[in-house]
Amino acid sequence: MSEHLTDRLELRPGLVVQEFGYDDDVDHDLRIAIESAIDDELVDEYYDDMCDVVIVWWRSDDNDLIDLLVDVQAVLDEGGPIWLFTPKAGLPGAVHRGEIEEAAATAGLHPTTTFLVAPDWSALKLVASAGAW
């Protein structure tokens, strides 16, 4: 993974990045690159302190996206981004953009940047909507 890509994910040494939705299908090279960029390991969903960035691996057959997006905001320092990683279009588990936008809006989030983050995964940056929370 290029340094440019970790820059696009707004990662730098010292950030605490909490990961949700880890499973066997995640992109392990991407995880390694993220850990290299922050100079530390990712913390899992059971981490009990605030974090700077959240990454969520999300597939169409996972549980309720709205609930998860609300929950992750509770552990995220104000202004920190949520990166939603979904299988790219056409692959099993791909999620329709409209479904993500609806869930994000309900959770008080606004989708911004989107790009291909790994061969099989797209990244979508979600930020708190003005006046939310």
PDB file of C-alpha atoms in Angstrom:
ATOM      1  CA  MET A   1       0.000   0.000   0.000  1.00  0.00           C
ATOM      2  CA  SER A   2       1.455   3.321  -0.984  1.00  0.00           C
ATOM      3  CA  GLU A   3       2.159   6.168   1.388  1.00  0.00           C
ATOM      4  CA  HIS A   4      -0.273   8.196  -0.719  1.00  0.00           C
ATOM      5  CA  LEU A   5      -3.087   5.806   0.201  1.00  0.00           C
ATOM      6  CA  THR A   6      -2.359   5.979   3.929  1.00  0.00           C
ATOM      7  CA  ASP A   7      -2.332   9.776   3.544  1.00  0.00           C
ATOM      8  CA  ARG A   8      -5.789   9.591   1.951  1.00  0.00           C
ATOM      9  CA  LEU A   9      -6.940   7.606   4.985  1.00  0.00           C
ATOM     10  CA  GLU A  10      -5.501  10.417   7.163  1.00  0.00           C
ATOM     11  CA  LEU A  11      -3.273   8.035   9.109  1.00  0.00           C
ATOM     12  CA  ARG A  12      -0.097   8.977  10.939  1.00  0.00           C
ATOM     13  CA  PRO A  13       1.973   7.632  13.823  1.00  0.00           C
ATOM     14  CA  GLY A  14       0.339   7.883  17.233  1.00  0.00           C
ATOM     15  CA  LEU A  15      -3.287   7.635  16.144  1.00  0.00           C
ATOM     16  CA  VAL A  16      -5.473   5.053  17.847  1.00  0.00           C
ATOM     17  CA  VAL A  17      -7.438   3.226  15.143  1.00  0.00           C
ATOM     18  CA  GLN A  18     -10.281   0.986  16.248  1.00  0.00           C
ATOM     19  CA  GLU A  19     -11.438  -1.767  13.920  1.00  0.00           C
ATOM     20  CA  PHE A  20     -14.953  -3.219  13.673  1.00  0.00           C
ATOM     21  CA  GLY A  21     -16.213  -6.058  11.489  1.00  0.00           C
ATOM     22  CA  TYR A  22     -12.950  -8.008  11.259  1.00  0.00           C
ATOM     23  CA  ASP A  23     -13.403 -11.416   9.584  1.00  0.00           C
ATOM     24  CA  ASP A  24     -11.416 -13.821   7.423  1.00  0.00           C
ATOM     25  CA  ASP A  25     -12.244 -11.864   4.249  1.00  0.00           C
ATOM     26  CA  VAL A  26     -10.603  -8.564   5.221  1.00  0.00           C
ATOM     27  CA  ASP A  27      -7.610  -7.359   3.242  1.00  0.00           C
ATOM     28  CA  HIS A  28      -4.667  -8.322   5.433  1.00  0.00           C
ATOM     29  CA  ASP A  29      -2.158  -6.284   3.409  1.00  0.00           C
ATOM     30  CA  LEU A  30      -4.293  -3.196   4.029  1.00  0.00           C
ATOM     31  CA  ARG A  31      -4.422  -3.936   7.767  1.00  0.00           C
ATOM     32  CA  ILE A  32      -0.631  -4.294   7.868  1.00  0.00           C
ATOM     33  CA  ALA A  33      -0.219  -1.000   5.987  1.00  0.00           C
ATOM     34  CA  ILE A  34      -2.563   0.771   8.409  1.00  0.00           C
ATOM     35  CA  GLU A  35      -0.628  -0.573  11.386  1.00  0.00           C
ATOM     36  CA  SER A  36       2.612   0.548   9.754  1.00  0.00           C
ATOM     37  CA  ALA A  37       1.198   4.041   9.138  1.00  0.00           C
ATOM     38  CA  ILE A  38       0.079   4.472  12.766  1.00  0.00           C
ATOM     39  CA  ASP A  39       3.159   2.685  14.118  1.00  0.00           C
ATOM     40  CA  ASP A  40       0.969   0.483  16.320  1.00  0.00           C
ATOM     41  CA  GLU A  41      -1.570  -2.324  16.193  1.00  0.00           C
ATOM     42  CA  LEU A  42      -5.232  -1.748  15.433  1.00  0.00           C
ATOM     43  CA  VAL A  43      -7.422  -1.999  18.516  1.00  0.00           C
ATOM     44  CA  ASP A  44     -10.443  -4.275  18.324  1.00  0.00           C
ATOM     45  CA  GLU A  45     -14.107  -3.525  18.938  1.00  0.00           C
ATOM     46  CA  TYR A  46     -13.696  -4.357  22.662  1.00  0.00           C
ATOM     47  CA  TYR A  47     -11.219  -1.530  23.243  1.00  0.00           C
ATOM     48  CA  ASP A  48     -12.634   0.530  26.112  1.00  0.00           C
ATOM     49  CA  ASP A  49     -11.212   3.994  25.509  1.00  0.00           C
ATOM     50  CA  MET A  50     -11.645   6.746  22.934  1.00  0.00           C
ATOM     51  CA  CYS A  51     -10.020   6.405  19.521  1.00  0.00           C
ATOM     52  CA  ASP A  52      -8.971   8.813  16.771  1.00  0.00           C
ATOM     53  CA  VAL A  53     -10.156   6.871  13.729  1.00  0.00           C
ATOM     54  CA  VAL A  54     -12.625   4.024  13.243  1.00  0.00           C
ATOM     55  CA  ILE A  55     -12.504   1.541  10.410  1.00  0.00           C
ATOM     56  CA  VAL A  56     -15.508  -0.683   9.755  1.00  0.00           C
ATOM     57  CA  TRP A  57     -15.439  -3.710   7.473  1.00  0.00           C
ATOM     58  CA  TRP A  58     -19.068  -4.012   6.300  1.00  0.00           C
ATOM     59  CA  ARG A  59     -20.796  -6.551   4.077  1.00  0.00           C
ATOM     60  CA  SER A  60     -24.385  -6.692   2.832  1.00  0.00           C
ATOM     61  CA  ASP A  61     -25.239  -9.641   5.099  1.00  0.00           C
ATOM     62  CA  ASP A  62     -23.826  -8.097   8.305  1.00  0.00           C
ATOM     63  CA  ASN A  63     -26.112  -6.883  11.089  1.00  0.00           C
ATOM     64  CA  ASP A  64     -27.704  -3.430  11.269  1.00  0.00           C
ATOM     65  CA  LEU A  65     -25.428  -0.735   9.847  1.00  0.00           C
ATOM     66  CA  ILE A  66     -27.328   2.116  11.516  1.00  0.00           C
ATOM     67  CA  ASP A  67     -26.835   0.626  14.983  1.00  0.00           C
ATOM     68  CA  LEU A  68     -23.143   0.064  14.356  1.00  0.00           C
ATOM     69  CA  LEU A  69     -22.582   3.596  13.061  1.00  0.00           C
ATOM     70  CA  VAL A  70     -24.302   5.050  16.121  1.00  0.00           C
ATOM     71  CA  ASP A  71     -22.246   2.820  18.425  1.00  0.00           C
ATOM     72  CA  VAL A  72     -18.874   3.652  16.859  1.00  0.00           C
ATOM     73  CA  GLN A  73     -19.491   7.380  17.215  1.00  0.00           C
ATOM     74  CA  ALA A  74     -19.580   6.885  20.995  1.00  0.00           C
ATOM     75  CA  VAL A  75     -15.927   5.722  21.022  1.00  0.00           C
ATOM     76  CA  LEU A  76     -14.619   8.203  18.452  1.00  0.00           C
ATOM     77  CA  ASP A  77     -12.978  11.474  19.450  1.00  0.00           C
ATOM     78  CA  GLU A  78     -14.893  14.463  18.128  1.00  0.00           C
ATOM     79  CA  GLY A  79     -14.075  15.167  14.513  1.00  0.00           C
ATOM     80  CA  GLY A  80     -12.473  11.784  13.880  1.00  0.00           C
ATOM     81  CA  PRO A  81     -13.377   9.991  10.667  1.00  0.00           C
ATOM     82  CA  ILE A  82     -15.145   6.680  10.253  1.00  0.00           C
ATOM     83  CA  TRP A  83     -13.831   4.710   7.290  1.00  0.00           C
ATOM     84  CA  LEU A  84     -16.405   2.244   6.007  1.00  0.00           C
ATOM     85  CA  PHE A  85     -14.767  -0.528   3.980  1.00  0.00           C
ATOM     86  CA  THR A  86     -17.187  -2.510   1.803  1.00  0.00           C
ATOM     87  CA  PRO A  87     -16.599  -5.138  -0.879  1.00  0.00           C
ATOM     88  CA  LYS A  88     -16.327  -3.398  -4.230  1.00  0.00           C
ATOM     89  CA  ALA A  89     -19.312  -3.489  -6.568  1.00  0.00           C
ATOM     90  CA  GLY A  90     -19.921  -6.843  -8.204  1.00  0.00           C
ATOM     91  CA  LEU A  91     -18.322  -8.903  -5.430  1.00  0.00           C
ATOM     92  CA  PRO A  92     -20.199 -10.977  -2.837  1.00  0.00           C
ATOM     93  CA  GLY A  93     -21.179  -8.799   0.105  1.00  0.00           C
ATOM     94  CA  ALA A  94     -21.147  -5.551  -1.896  1.00  0.00           C
ATOM     95  CA  VAL A  95     -23.412  -2.883  -0.431  1.00  0.00           C
ATOM     96  CA  HIS A  96     -25.470  -0.469  -2.526  1.00  0.00           C
ATOM     97  CA  ARG A  97     -24.332   3.151  -2.026  1.00  0.00           C
ATOM     98  CA  GLY A  98     -27.936   4.252  -1.375  1.00  0.00           C
ATOM     99  CA  GLU A  99     -28.206   1.844   1.557  1.00  0.00           C
ATOM    100  CA  ILE A 100     -25.022   3.260   3.059  1.00  0.00           C
ATOM    101  CA  GLU A 101     -26.135   6.860   2.549  1.00  0.00           C
ATOM    102  CA  GLU A 102     -29.504   6.171   4.205  1.00  0.00           C
ATOM    103  CA  ALA A 103     -27.880   4.440   7.198  1.00  0.00           C
ATOM    104  CA  ALA A 104     -25.288   7.215   7.527  1.00  0.00           C
ATOM    105  CA  ALA A 105     -27.922   9.965   7.458  1.00  0.00           C
ATOM    106  CA  THR A 106     -30.014   8.166  10.086  1.00  0.00           C
ATOM    107  CA  ALA A 107     -26.903   7.863  12.280  1.00  0.00           C
ATOM    108  CA  GLY A 108     -26.115  11.581  11.876  1.00  0.00           C
ATOM    109  CA  LEU A 109     -23.240  11.053   9.461  1.00  0.00           C
ATOM    110  CA  HIS A 110     -22.414  12.387   6.032  1.00  0.00           C
ATOM    111  CA  PRO A 111     -20.517  10.386   3.379  1.00  0.00           C
ATOM    112  CA  THR A 112     -17.647  12.261   1.752  1.00  0.00           C
ATOM    113  CA  THR A 113     -14.575  10.720   0.116  1.00  0.00           C
ATOM    114  CA  THR A 114     -14.781   7.340  -1.604  1.00  0.00           C
ATOM    115  CA  PHE A 115     -12.088   5.353  -3.398  1.00  0.00           C
ATOM    116  CA  LEU A 116     -10.775   1.835  -3.967  1.00  0.00           C
ATOM    117  CA  VAL A 117      -8.638   1.080  -0.912  1.00  0.00           C
ATOM    118  CA  ALA A 118      -7.643  -2.516  -1.744  1.00  0.00           C
ATOM    119  CA  PRO A 119      -8.192  -4.853  -4.694  1.00  0.00           C
ATOM    120  CA  ASP A 120     -11.567  -6.051  -3.368  1.00  0.00           C
ATOM    121  CA  TRP A 121     -12.543  -3.232  -0.984  1.00  0.00           C
ATOM    122  CA  SER A 122     -13.882   0.301  -1.375  1.00  0.00           C
ATOM    123  CA  ALA A 123     -13.437   2.969   1.298  1.00  0.00           C
ATOM    124  CA  LEU A 124     -16.035   5.570   2.187  1.00  0.00           C
ATOM    125  CA  LYS A 125     -15.281   8.324   4.681  1.00  0.00           C
ATOM    126  CA  LEU A 126     -18.138   9.218   7.020  1.00  0.00           C
ATOM    127  CA  VAL A 127     -18.091  12.374   9.151  1.00  0.00           C
ATOM    128  CA  ALA A 128     -20.537  13.835  11.646  1.00  0.00           C
ATOM    129  CA  SER A 129     -23.190  15.950   9.966  1.00  0.00           C
ATOM    130  CA  ALA A 130     -23.439  19.577  11.029  1.00  0.00           C
ATOM    131  CA  GLY A 131     -25.594  19.762  14.137  1.00  0.00           C
ATOM    132  CA  ALA A 132     -25.476  16.009  14.771  1.00  0.00           C
ATOM    133  CA  TRP A 133     -24.820  14.749  18.267  1.00  0.00           C
TER     134      TRP A 133
END
